[in-house]
Amino acid sequence: MFPKEERIWAWQKIPESSRIIFFASIIIIIFLTPNLAEGYESTWDEVNINSNNNYNAAVIDSNGDAWVFGDNGVIIHGEKLTNWSIVNSPTVEDILTADSNENLVVAAGKNGVVIYKEILSNEWINIDIDNQTRINSVSINNFDEIVIVTDLGGIQIYKDNEWLQINSLTSEKLFDITFENERGLISGSSGLILGSEDNGLTWEVRDTPEIVAESEIISIGYYKANRAYAITSEGNILKSTQESLTTTVGYSWTIKEIESENYSTSMNVNLTSLEILSTTKILLTGEEGFVALSKDGGNIVTPQLLPDGNTYLKINDMAMENAFRGIIVGDNGKIFYTENGGEDNPVGFEIIDLSNFNEFVDFTKDNLWEGLKATVKIVIFGILLGFFLGIMLAMCKTAPTTLKQMIESDLEKTLILFWIGIPISIFSTRENGIGLGIFTFLSIISISILLDQYINKKNTESDGFLGILIPEQHRNKVIKILGLSLLIGVPISGGMNINGGVELIYSALVDFHDFQLGSDTPKLSAQLAYIFAPIGNPSAFFALIIGIGLTYLGILFILTNGTFTKKTIYAGKLILLVILWTVILTELFVGFNLDKFDLNVSNLMKFGLLLGIGFFLTRRIIPKLSRKEIKINDFSISIDPWSLRPLNSIATLYTDFFRNTPLLVQFMFIHFGMQLGKHIQNIGVDFTGDLAIISSYLGPLDNLISPLIEYVNESLFGPGKRSYLSAIFALGLNSAAYQCETIRGAIAAIPSGQMEAGRSIGLTYMGTMRLIILPQAIRICIPPLGNEMVNLVLNSSLASVIAYTELTRQGKLVVAITFQIFWTWGMVMIAYFVVTWTLAILLRRLEEKTRIPGLGISGGN
Amino acid sequence: MDDDVLIVEDLEKIYSGGVHAVRGVSFKVKKGESVAIIGSSGSGKSTVLRCINRLIEPTNGIIKLNGEIINNPLADVNEIRSKIGMVFQSFELFSHLKVLENITLGLKHVRGMNKEESEKIALEVLDRVDMLDRIDAYPGNLSGGQKQRVAIARSLAMHPEVILFDEPTSALDPELIGSVLQTIRGLADEGMTMVIVTHEINFAKDVADRIIYMDKGLIEEEGPSDIIEKPKTDRLKEFLSAMDEE
C-alpha cells in the first residue's frame, strides 16, 4: 500500500520536533561555548601540602621565600616559592597577620601573640603582648620596629624590647597597618583611616568618602610614595593620590566608580585582602574564591579563575614577590601560586625565531585559531538573524494587506490595534521602558488573536473580530472617528495624553527648529545642514515619521465616503486645488513665527475662516466643476491612497536604510554610537538575574538550573561580550536587508497560481506562504542566499574595527608583534578561504539535496 | 429553491485597469447539477469562476453558497474556499510535495486531521482518479493528464459543496485529455455539483446538465445541453462554427 523508497539514512523518519530540538541544541552549544580569547584560564596553580589548617596570612621575604601562617600557629615555609615545608612554630595561637622587610619577617594573631624572625636566622622568636587582645595587623616601620593594631583600637610599637602603647584616638576596630618609609596608614571600621608621618608614634584621622562611613576598611596599602589604595569588606575600592608635588599620598581618599561594574562603587564581593603591584595595578581577593586584577587603578576589575572546585573557598591573604610572582592563601590548607599575576597572557622571554616559518606558525596558530572561532561564531548568528529577519521582511514586502483591506474587512482589528494595543503599549513603555512596551504590544496582539480564534471557533459565519461586529451603516462614522483620533490623539493632560499625528509633526518641527542650524548664514546651502537633524534629535525624527504616517491615515480616514477605490483627478482640478491651497497656506504661514504666535481670537478666526473656505471649495465646489468649465480635459491623474500597503512601507524603509549606508559605518554606529552591545548586555544581565530569582523558588531544581543560568549569563552577557553582541547584530541587521530582497525575488518567481491553489483549498494567506510558497521560494534562492552568506563571512572582517577579536583583528595583532606581514595575511586569507569554501560546498550540496523535479531550470537532470 | 447550491446574481467585475470583464451575470446551480460555461477567450467566463471562490473580488453582485452570501467583505473567506473546490488550467500542484502530500496538506492544515485520517482520505480520492500507483512521485515527474487528475483528487479530498473547473483540459495534449475527461464524467455521474469552464464543446455537451454561453461579459444563451445542437442566438452559432473549423 505504501511503496516507500529505501532509505539508507533515515533522517526523514526522525520526527520533526526531534529534528528541531537537535538543531536548536547544536546552535545553543555553539552560541554558548566560551570564547577563549575573551575568557580566562586559571593560571593559579595549587600548591600541595598535607595540611587542612586555615591559612590567614602570607608574606614573601627579601630572599624570595614565602611564609604562610594559619590557625593553631602553623607556619609553612616556601623556599623560593617552590619547596614547601611545615616548620616548627613557637606558638599554638591562631596567626592572623604577617609582614616583612629587608631584615625581618613578623607575624601576629589572637591573644596577643607576636613572633618574628631575622632573615638570616632560622629561629622564630616569641614577643607576645600580655593583654590577650586580638591583633588584626602587624607592620614594620623604617627603624625595623614592629607595630601592631588590635581589634579594640589599640596601637603598640615594639621599641627597645618592650611594647609601647600609642594613642590611637579611637576605639573602633583597626584592621590593617602599613608603612612606606616613615609614613604609615591604618584602616579600621566606620570608614576610619589614620595616618602617621613619624614612624607610627603619632596618628591623625584622615578624611574618607561619606559613602564608606559605615564600612569596614579591611585592607590598605601604599605603592611607593605616590599612590595608596584601600578596600572595604563590602567591595568598595578607595584610592589616594598625591595631590601636589609638596604633599604626600594618603591624605584624601576618593571612592572608585568601577567601570566594569556599570560604574557602581561596589563589586558586591566581601573583599578580604589587597596587594598593590604598581601605581595602577592592584590584585584583590575576597570570599567565595574571588581573585581579581585591575590594571587601571580599579576602573576595570577582571575576575580571575581559581582551579576547579574552589568556588566557595574563602581567600584570606596574598603575597606578591613582584608584579607577576606570588601566592594566595585561604581556608582548608589551600595555597595557590602564579607566575604571571594570575593573568592569561604568558609573560616571559622565550626567544622565538620568527623568520623560521615553522616557529612562526607555532607562535601564531593559537591566535589565528581563536580568531577563526570568533569569526565563525558571529557569522553563524549573523546568518541566522539575517535569514529570519530577511524572511519576515520579504513577507512584509509581499504582503497584500492594503489600507483598503484593513478598513473594509478588518476594521475591528484595526480599531483594537489603534485604540487598545498601541495606547496601552505606550503607557507600558512610559512606565517600564521600551522592552516591556514591545512585550506588552506583542502580548496584546497575540492574546486578542488567540481569543478571537477561540470565540469564532465554531461559527462559520463571521462575527467580526473578538465577537465585535460594527454594523454596516455605522462603519463609515467609526472610520471617520478613528481618523480624527489618529490626527489629534488623546489630549488628556497629565501622564495620560497620547499625541496624535498633528501634534507629533508640530513638536518634531519645533525641536528641529530649535537647532537653529545654518542660522548664521542666510544662504540656502546652509539650510542643507538640516539633513543631519535626525541624528541631532532621533526621537523627534521618529516622532516626525510616525506623525506623517498617522496624519496621512487620519486625513484619509476622515475623508472616506464608503468606497475605498482610487480617485481619478483631472489635471485642471488638480491645478486648481494646488493653487487654492498654495494661496491659503501662504496666507497662513508666510511670516509665521512660532515663538511669537499669539493664540487670540482674531488669529483663530483667520485660521478657521481660511481653512473653512479651503475645505468648502475642495469638497463642494471643485468636484462639481465639469471638464468644460475647467477647459483642460485631455489629461488626468489617478491616485489610489487606499492601495498603500503599510507592512510593505515599513519593510521598504528598513531595507532602504541598510542598503544605502556602508557596512563599516553601520558597525561603528551600532557599536560606538548606539552602544547596542552594551544595551543588550544590560538587558540580558537583568533578564538572567530575574531568571535566577525565579529559579531560586524551585527548591532542589535550583541547584540544576542556577549554574546553567550563570553559565548563559557569563558566556553571552559577561564582560568583554559587548563587541560580540554588537557584531552579531550589525552583521545580521545588514544581511537581513539584502536577504530580504533575494527572498522577495524568489517569492515573486513562484507562479501566482500556486497562491491561488493554496487559497482555494482554504489555507490562509500566511498558511499558504509558509507551506507552499516559501518552501519553493527558498529552494530557488539558495544560490543567491549562498552568495549573500559568503559575503557575510567576508564582511565579518569589519568587526575588527569595533575591537571584536576575530580573524582579521588577530591578524593585525600578529603583524604588530611579529612583523611577518606576508605570512600573517596569507594565513588569514587561507583561513577565510577555508570557511567560505566549506560554506559554499555545503550550500551546493543543500541545493542538490533539495532540488525538486520540475521546479526551475537547473541544468543536469 | 432549497436545492440551489450556488446562486450568482448580477455579478459584475471591473479590473483595476478599467476592463469591464463581467457585465452582470446571473445563474443558479442545483445540487448534483453540472453546468458548463463556454465562450470565446476574453468573454469573462474564467473571471466568473474566480469570483465564485473570491480569488477575484467582484465589483458588484451577490454570490450565495447554500443560501449564505459569500462575497461580503466580512465573510470568512478561508472557510468558504474550503467548501469550494477549484481545478486550474495549469494544474498548480505543489511541486515541492509528493502526490500524497499534495492531497493531505489541506486535510491536515485546514481540516485539522492527523496523518492517518488524512492519508486514508487521500488514498480514497486517489483511487477515484486512478492515481494510486504514483503516490510517491513528485508532480514534476507526472504527465499533464496525471497532474490534472491529482489536482482533481486534491479538491475532492476536501469534500467540497461544488467544484469549479477552470479549463481543465486546455493545457493538455490531445491524447491526454481523455483520462481527465473520463474522471470528470465519473464525478458527474456520482452526483458532484460542478461548474466547468471549457473549450471542449463535445465534452460540455456530454457531461453538462446545462450549458451557459458567455460573450463579452454577458450570458448570451443558456439551456440544456442540446443548445449545442440547436443554438438560438447568432453569436453561439458563430462560435460553434468557429470551433468546428479548428
CSV table of C-alpha atoms in Angstrom, one decimal, chain A residues 276-541:
chain,number,residue,atom,x,y,z
A,276,ILE,CA,49.3,46.8,45.1
A,277,LEU,CA,51.6,45.9,42.2
A,278,SER,CA,52.1,49.3,40.6
A,279,THR,CA,50.5,52.7,40.6
A,280,THR,CA,47.5,51.3,38.7
A,281,LYS,CA,47.8,47.6,39.0
A,282,ILE,CA,46.0,46.0,42.0
A,283,LEU,CA,45.1,42.5,43.0
A,284,LEU,CA,42.1,41.8,45.1
A,285,THR,CA,40.9,38.7,46.9
A,286,GLY,CA,37.6,38.0,48.5
A,287,GLU,CA,35.3,35.4,50.0
A,288,GLU,CA,33.8,32.7,47.7
A,289,GLY,CA,37.0,32.2,45.7
A,290,PHE,CA,37.3,35.7,44.5
A,291,VAL,CA,40.5,36.8,42.9
A,292,ALA,CA,40.6,39.8,40.6
A,293,LEU,CA,43.1,42.0,38.9
A,294,SER,CA,42.7,45.7,37.9
A,295,LYS,CA,45.3,47.1,35.6
A,296,ASP,CA,43.9,50.7,35.6
A,297,GLY,CA,43.5,51.5,39.3
A,298,GLY,CA,40.1,50.0,39.7
A,299,ASN,CA,38.3,51.1,36.6
A,300,ILE,CA,38.1,47.7,35.1
A,301,VAL,CA,38.3,44.8,37.5
A,302,THR,CA,38.8,41.5,35.8
A,303,PRO,CA,38.0,38.4,37.9
A,304,GLN,CA,40.4,35.5,37.7
A,305,LEU,CA,39.6,31.9,37.9
A,306,LEU,CA,41.0,29.5,40.5
A,307,PRO,CA,41.4,25.9,39.7
A,308,ASP,CA,38.0,23.9,39.7
A,309,GLY,CA,36.4,23.2,43.0
A,310,ASN,CA,37.3,26.4,44.8
A,311,THR,CA,34.2,28.4,44.0
A,312,TYR,CA,33.3,28.9,47.6
A,313,LEU,CA,36.7,29.0,49.1
A,314,LYS,CA,37.5,31.9,51.5
A,315,ILE,CA,40.7,33.6,50.3
A,316,ASN,CA,42.3,35.3,53.3
A,317,ASP,CA,45.6,36.8,52.1
A,318,MET,CA,48.0,37.1,49.3
A,319,ALA,CA,51.7,37.9,48.9
A,320,MET,CA,53.4,39.0,45.7
A,321,GLU,CA,57.1,38.9,45.2
A,322,ASN,CA,56.8,41.2,42.3
A,323,ALA,CA,54.1,42.1,39.8
A,324,PHE,CA,54.0,38.5,38.5
A,325,ARG,CA,55.1,36.0,41.0
A,326,GLY,CA,53.1,35.4,44.1
A,327,ILE,CA,50.8,33.3,46.2
A,328,ILE,CA,47.3,33.5,47.7
A,329,VAL,CA,46.2,31.5,50.7
A,330,GLY,CA,42.9,30.6,52.1
A,331,ASP,CA,40.9,28.2,54.3
A,332,ASN,CA,41.3,24.4,54.3
A,333,GLY,CA,45.0,24.4,53.6
A,334,LYS,CA,44.8,26.0,50.2
A,335,ILE,CA,47.8,27.8,48.7
A,336,PHE,CA,47.9,28.9,45.0
A,337,TYR,CA,50.9,30.1,43.1
A,338,THR,CA,51.1,32.1,40.0
A,339,GLU,CA,54.0,33.3,37.8
A,340,ASN,CA,52.1,36.0,35.8
A,341,GLY,CA,49.9,37.9,38.2
A,342,GLY,CA,47.1,35.4,37.6
A,343,GLU,CA,46.7,36.7,34.0
A,344,ASP,CA,46.1,34.6,31.0
A,345,ASN,CA,48.7,36.2,28.8
A,346,PRO,CA,52.0,34.4,29.2
A,347,VAL,CA,54.8,36.8,30.3
A,348,GLY,CA,58.2,35.7,29.5
A,349,PHE,CA,61.2,36.0,27.4
A,350,GLU,CA,61.1,32.9,25.3
A,351,ILE,CA,63.2,33.6,22.2
A,352,ILE,CA,61.3,32.7,19.1
A,353,ASP,CA,62.9,32.8,15.7
A,354,LEU,CA,60.1,34.5,13.8
A,355,SER,CA,61.9,34.2,10.5
A,356,ASN,CA,61.6,30.4,10.7
A,357,PHE,CA,58.2,29.6,9.3
A,358,ASN,CA,57.8,26.5,11.5
A,359,GLU,CA,58.3,28.5,14.7
A,360,PHE,CA,56.2,31.4,13.3
A,361,VAL,CA,53.3,29.1,12.7
A,362,ASP,CA,53.7,27.6,16.1
A,363,PHE,CA,53.8,31.0,17.7
A,364,THR,CA,50.7,32.4,15.9
A,365,LYS,CA,48.5,29.4,15.3
A,366,ASP,CA,46.6,29.9,18.6
A,367,ASN,CA,45.8,33.5,17.8
A,368,LEU,CA,44.5,32.6,14.3
A,369,TRP,CA,42.6,29.6,15.7
A,370,GLU,CA,40.9,31.8,18.3
A,371,GLY,CA,40.2,34.4,15.6
A,372,LEU,CA,38.7,31.8,13.3
A,373,LYS,CA,36.4,30.5,16.0
A,374,ALA,CA,35.4,34.1,16.9
A,375,THR,CA,34.6,34.7,13.2
A,376,VAL,CA,32.6,31.6,12.8
A,377,LYS,CA,30.5,32.4,15.9
A,378,ILE,CA,29.5,35.9,14.7
A,379,VAL,CA,29.0,34.6,11.2
A,380,ILE,CA,26.6,31.8,12.3
A,381,PHE,CA,24.5,34.0,14.4
A,382,GLY,CA,24.6,36.8,11.8
A,383,ILE,CA,23.4,34.4,9.2
A,384,LEU,CA,20.6,33.1,11.4
A,385,LEU,CA,19.5,36.6,12.4
A,386,GLY,CA,19.7,37.8,8.9
A,387,PHE,CA,17.8,34.9,7.4
A,388,PHE,CA,14.9,35.0,9.8
A,389,LEU,CA,14.6,38.8,9.7
A,390,GLY,CA,15.1,38.6,5.9
A,391,ILE,CA,12.2,36.2,5.6
A,392,MET,CA,10.0,38.4,7.8
A,393,LEU,CA,10.9,41.4,5.8
A,394,ALA,CA,10.3,39.7,2.5
A,395,MET,CA,6.9,38.6,3.7
A,396,CYS,CA,6.1,42.1,4.8
A,397,LYS,CA,7.2,43.4,1.4
A,398,THR,CA,5.0,40.9,-0.5
A,399,ALA,CA,2.1,41.2,2.0
A,400,PRO,CA,-1.1,42.1,0.1
A,401,THR,CA,-2.7,43.8,3.1
A,402,THR,CA,-3.7,47.3,1.9
A,403,LEU,CA,-5.3,50.1,3.8
A,404,LYS,CA,-8.5,49.3,2.0
A,405,GLN,CA,-8.5,45.8,3.4
A,406,MET,CA,-7.6,46.9,6.8
A,407,ILE,CA,-10.5,49.3,6.9
A,408,GLU,CA,-13.0,47.3,4.9
A,409,SER,CA,-12.6,43.8,6.2
A,410,ASP,CA,-10.6,44.2,9.3
A,411,LEU,CA,-12.0,47.4,10.8
A,412,GLU,CA,-12.5,45.8,14.2
A,413,LYS,CA,-8.9,44.5,14.3
A,414,THR,CA,-7.6,48.0,13.2
A,415,LEU,CA,-9.7,49.6,16.0
A,416,ILE,CA,-8.3,47.3,18.6
A,417,LEU,CA,-4.8,48.0,17.3
A,418,PHE,CA,-5.1,51.7,17.4
A,419,TRP,CA,-7.4,52.2,20.3
A,420,ILE,CA,-6.3,49.5,22.7
A,421,GLY,CA,-3.0,47.8,21.6
A,422,ILE,CA,-0.9,50.9,20.9
A,423,PRO,CA,-2.1,53.2,23.7
A,424,ILE,CA,-1.6,50.5,26.4
A,425,SER,CA,1.9,49.8,24.9
A,426,ILE,CA,2.7,53.4,25.1
A,427,PHE,CA,1.7,53.6,28.7
A,428,SER,CA,3.7,50.5,29.4
A,429,THR,CA,6.7,52.0,27.7
A,430,ARG,CA,6.5,55.1,29.7
A,431,GLU,CA,6.2,53.1,33.0
A,432,ASN,CA,8.7,50.4,32.3
A,433,GLY,CA,10.8,51.2,29.3
A,434,ILE,CA,10.8,50.2,25.7
A,435,GLY,CA,11.5,46.5,26.3
A,436,LEU,CA,8.3,45.9,28.3
A,437,GLY,CA,6.4,48.2,26.0
A,438,ILE,CA,7.2,46.0,23.0
A,439,PHE,CA,6.4,42.9,25.1
A,440,THR,CA,3.0,44.4,26.1
A,441,PHE,CA,2.2,45.2,22.4
A,442,LEU,CA,3.1,41.7,21.2
A,443,SER,CA,1.1,40.1,24.1
A,444,ILE,CA,-2.0,42.2,23.4
A,445,ILE,CA,-1.8,41.3,19.7
A,446,SER,CA,-1.3,37.5,20.3
A,447,ILE,CA,-3.8,37.3,23.1
A,448,SER,CA,-6.5,39.0,21.1
A,449,ILE,CA,-5.8,36.7,18.1
A,450,LEU,CA,-6.0,33.6,20.2
A,451,LEU,CA,-9.1,34.9,21.9
A,452,ASP,CA,-10.7,35.6,18.6
A,453,GLN,CA,-9.9,32.1,17.3
A,454,TYR,CA,-11.5,30.7,20.5
A,455,ILE,CA,-14.6,32.8,20.1
A,456,ASN,CA,-15.0,32.2,16.4
A,457,LYS,CA,-14.1,28.6,16.5
A,458,LYS,CA,-17.5,27.1,15.9
A,459,ASN,CA,-19.0,29.9,13.9
A,460,THR,CA,-18.9,29.5,10.2
A,461,GLU,CA,-20.4,33.0,9.7
A,462,SER,CA,-18.1,35.8,10.6
A,463,ASP,CA,-18.9,37.7,13.7
A,464,GLY,CA,-16.2,40.2,13.3
A,465,PHE,CA,-13.1,40.3,15.5
A,466,LEU,CA,-13.5,39.1,19.1
A,467,GLY,CA,-17.2,38.9,18.5
A,468,ILE,CA,-17.4,42.6,17.8
A,469,LEU,CA,-19.0,43.5,14.5
A,470,ILE,CA,-19.7,47.1,13.7
A,471,PRO,CA,-23.0,47.3,11.7
A,472,GLU,CA,-22.8,48.3,8.1
A,473,GLN,CA,-24.5,51.7,8.5
A,474,HIS,CA,-22.1,52.8,11.2
A,475,ARG,CA,-18.8,51.7,9.7
A,476,ASN,CA,-18.2,54.9,7.9
A,477,LYS,CA,-18.7,57.0,11.0
A,478,VAL,CA,-16.4,54.8,13.0
A,479,ILE,CA,-13.7,55.1,10.3
A,480,LYS,CA,-14.1,58.9,10.5
A,481,ILE,CA,-13.8,58.9,14.3
A,482,LEU,CA,-10.7,56.7,14.0
A,483,GLY,CA,-9.2,59.1,11.5
A,484,LEU,CA,-9.9,62.0,13.9
A,485,SER,CA,-8.4,60.2,16.8
A,486,LEU,CA,-5.2,59.5,14.7
A,487,LEU,CA,-4.9,63.2,14.0
A,488,ILE,CA,-5.5,64.6,17.5
A,489,GLY,CA,-4.6,61.6,19.7
A,490,VAL,CA,-5.8,61.5,23.3
A,491,PRO,CA,-5.4,65.1,24.5
A,492,ILE,CA,-5.7,64.4,28.2
A,493,SER,CA,-3.2,66.3,30.4
A,494,GLY,CA,-1.0,64.5,32.9
A,495,GLY,CA,0.6,61.3,32.1
A,496,MET,CA,-2.4,60.0,30.1
A,497,ASN,CA,-2.1,62.0,26.9
A,498,ILE,CA,-1.1,60.4,23.7
A,499,ASN,CA,-0.1,62.7,20.9
A,500,GLY,CA,-1.8,62.4,17.5
A,501,GLY,CA,-0.2,62.9,14.2
A,502,VAL,CA,-0.6,66.6,14.0
A,503,GLU,CA,0.9,67.2,17.4
A,504,LEU,CA,3.8,64.8,16.7
A,505,ILE,CA,4.7,66.6,13.5
A,506,TYR,CA,4.4,70.0,15.1
A,507,SER,CA,6.5,69.2,18.1
A,508,ALA,CA,9.2,67.5,16.0
A,509,LEU,CA,9.4,70.5,13.7
A,510,VAL,CA,9.7,72.8,16.8
A,511,ASP,CA,12.5,70.6,18.1
A,512,PHE,CA,14.3,70.7,14.7
A,513,HIS,CA,13.7,74.4,14.5
A,514,ASP,CA,15.4,74.8,17.9
A,515,PHE,CA,18.7,73.6,16.5
A,516,GLN,CA,18.9,76.9,14.5
A,517,LEU,CA,21.0,75.1,12.0
A,518,GLY,CA,22.7,77.3,9.5
A,519,SER,CA,21.1,80.4,11.0
A,520,ASP,CA,24.4,82.4,10.8
A,521,THR,CA,24.5,82.3,7.0
A,522,PRO,CA,21.3,83.1,5.1
A,523,LYS,CA,22.4,81.0,2.2
A,524,LEU,CA,20.2,78.2,1.1
A,525,SER,CA,23.2,75.8,1.2
A,526,ALA,CA,23.5,76.4,5.0
A,527,GLN,CA,19.9,75.2,5.4
A,528,LEU,CA,21.0,71.9,4.0
A,529,ALA,CA,22.5,71.3,7.4
A,530,TYR,CA,19.0,70.2,8.3
A,531,ILE,CA,19.6,66.8,6.6
A,532,PHE,CA,21.5,66.0,9.8
A,533,ALA,CA,18.7,67.0,12.1
A,534,PRO,CA,17.5,63.3,12.5
A,535,ILE,CA,20.7,62.5,14.3
A,536,GLY,CA,20.5,65.7,16.4
A,537,ASN,CA,17.2,64.5,17.9
A,538,PRO,CA,16.4,60.9,16.9
A,539,SER,CA,13.3,60.8,19.0
A,540,ALA,CA,11.9,63.9,17.3
A,541,PHE,CA,12.8,62.3,13.9
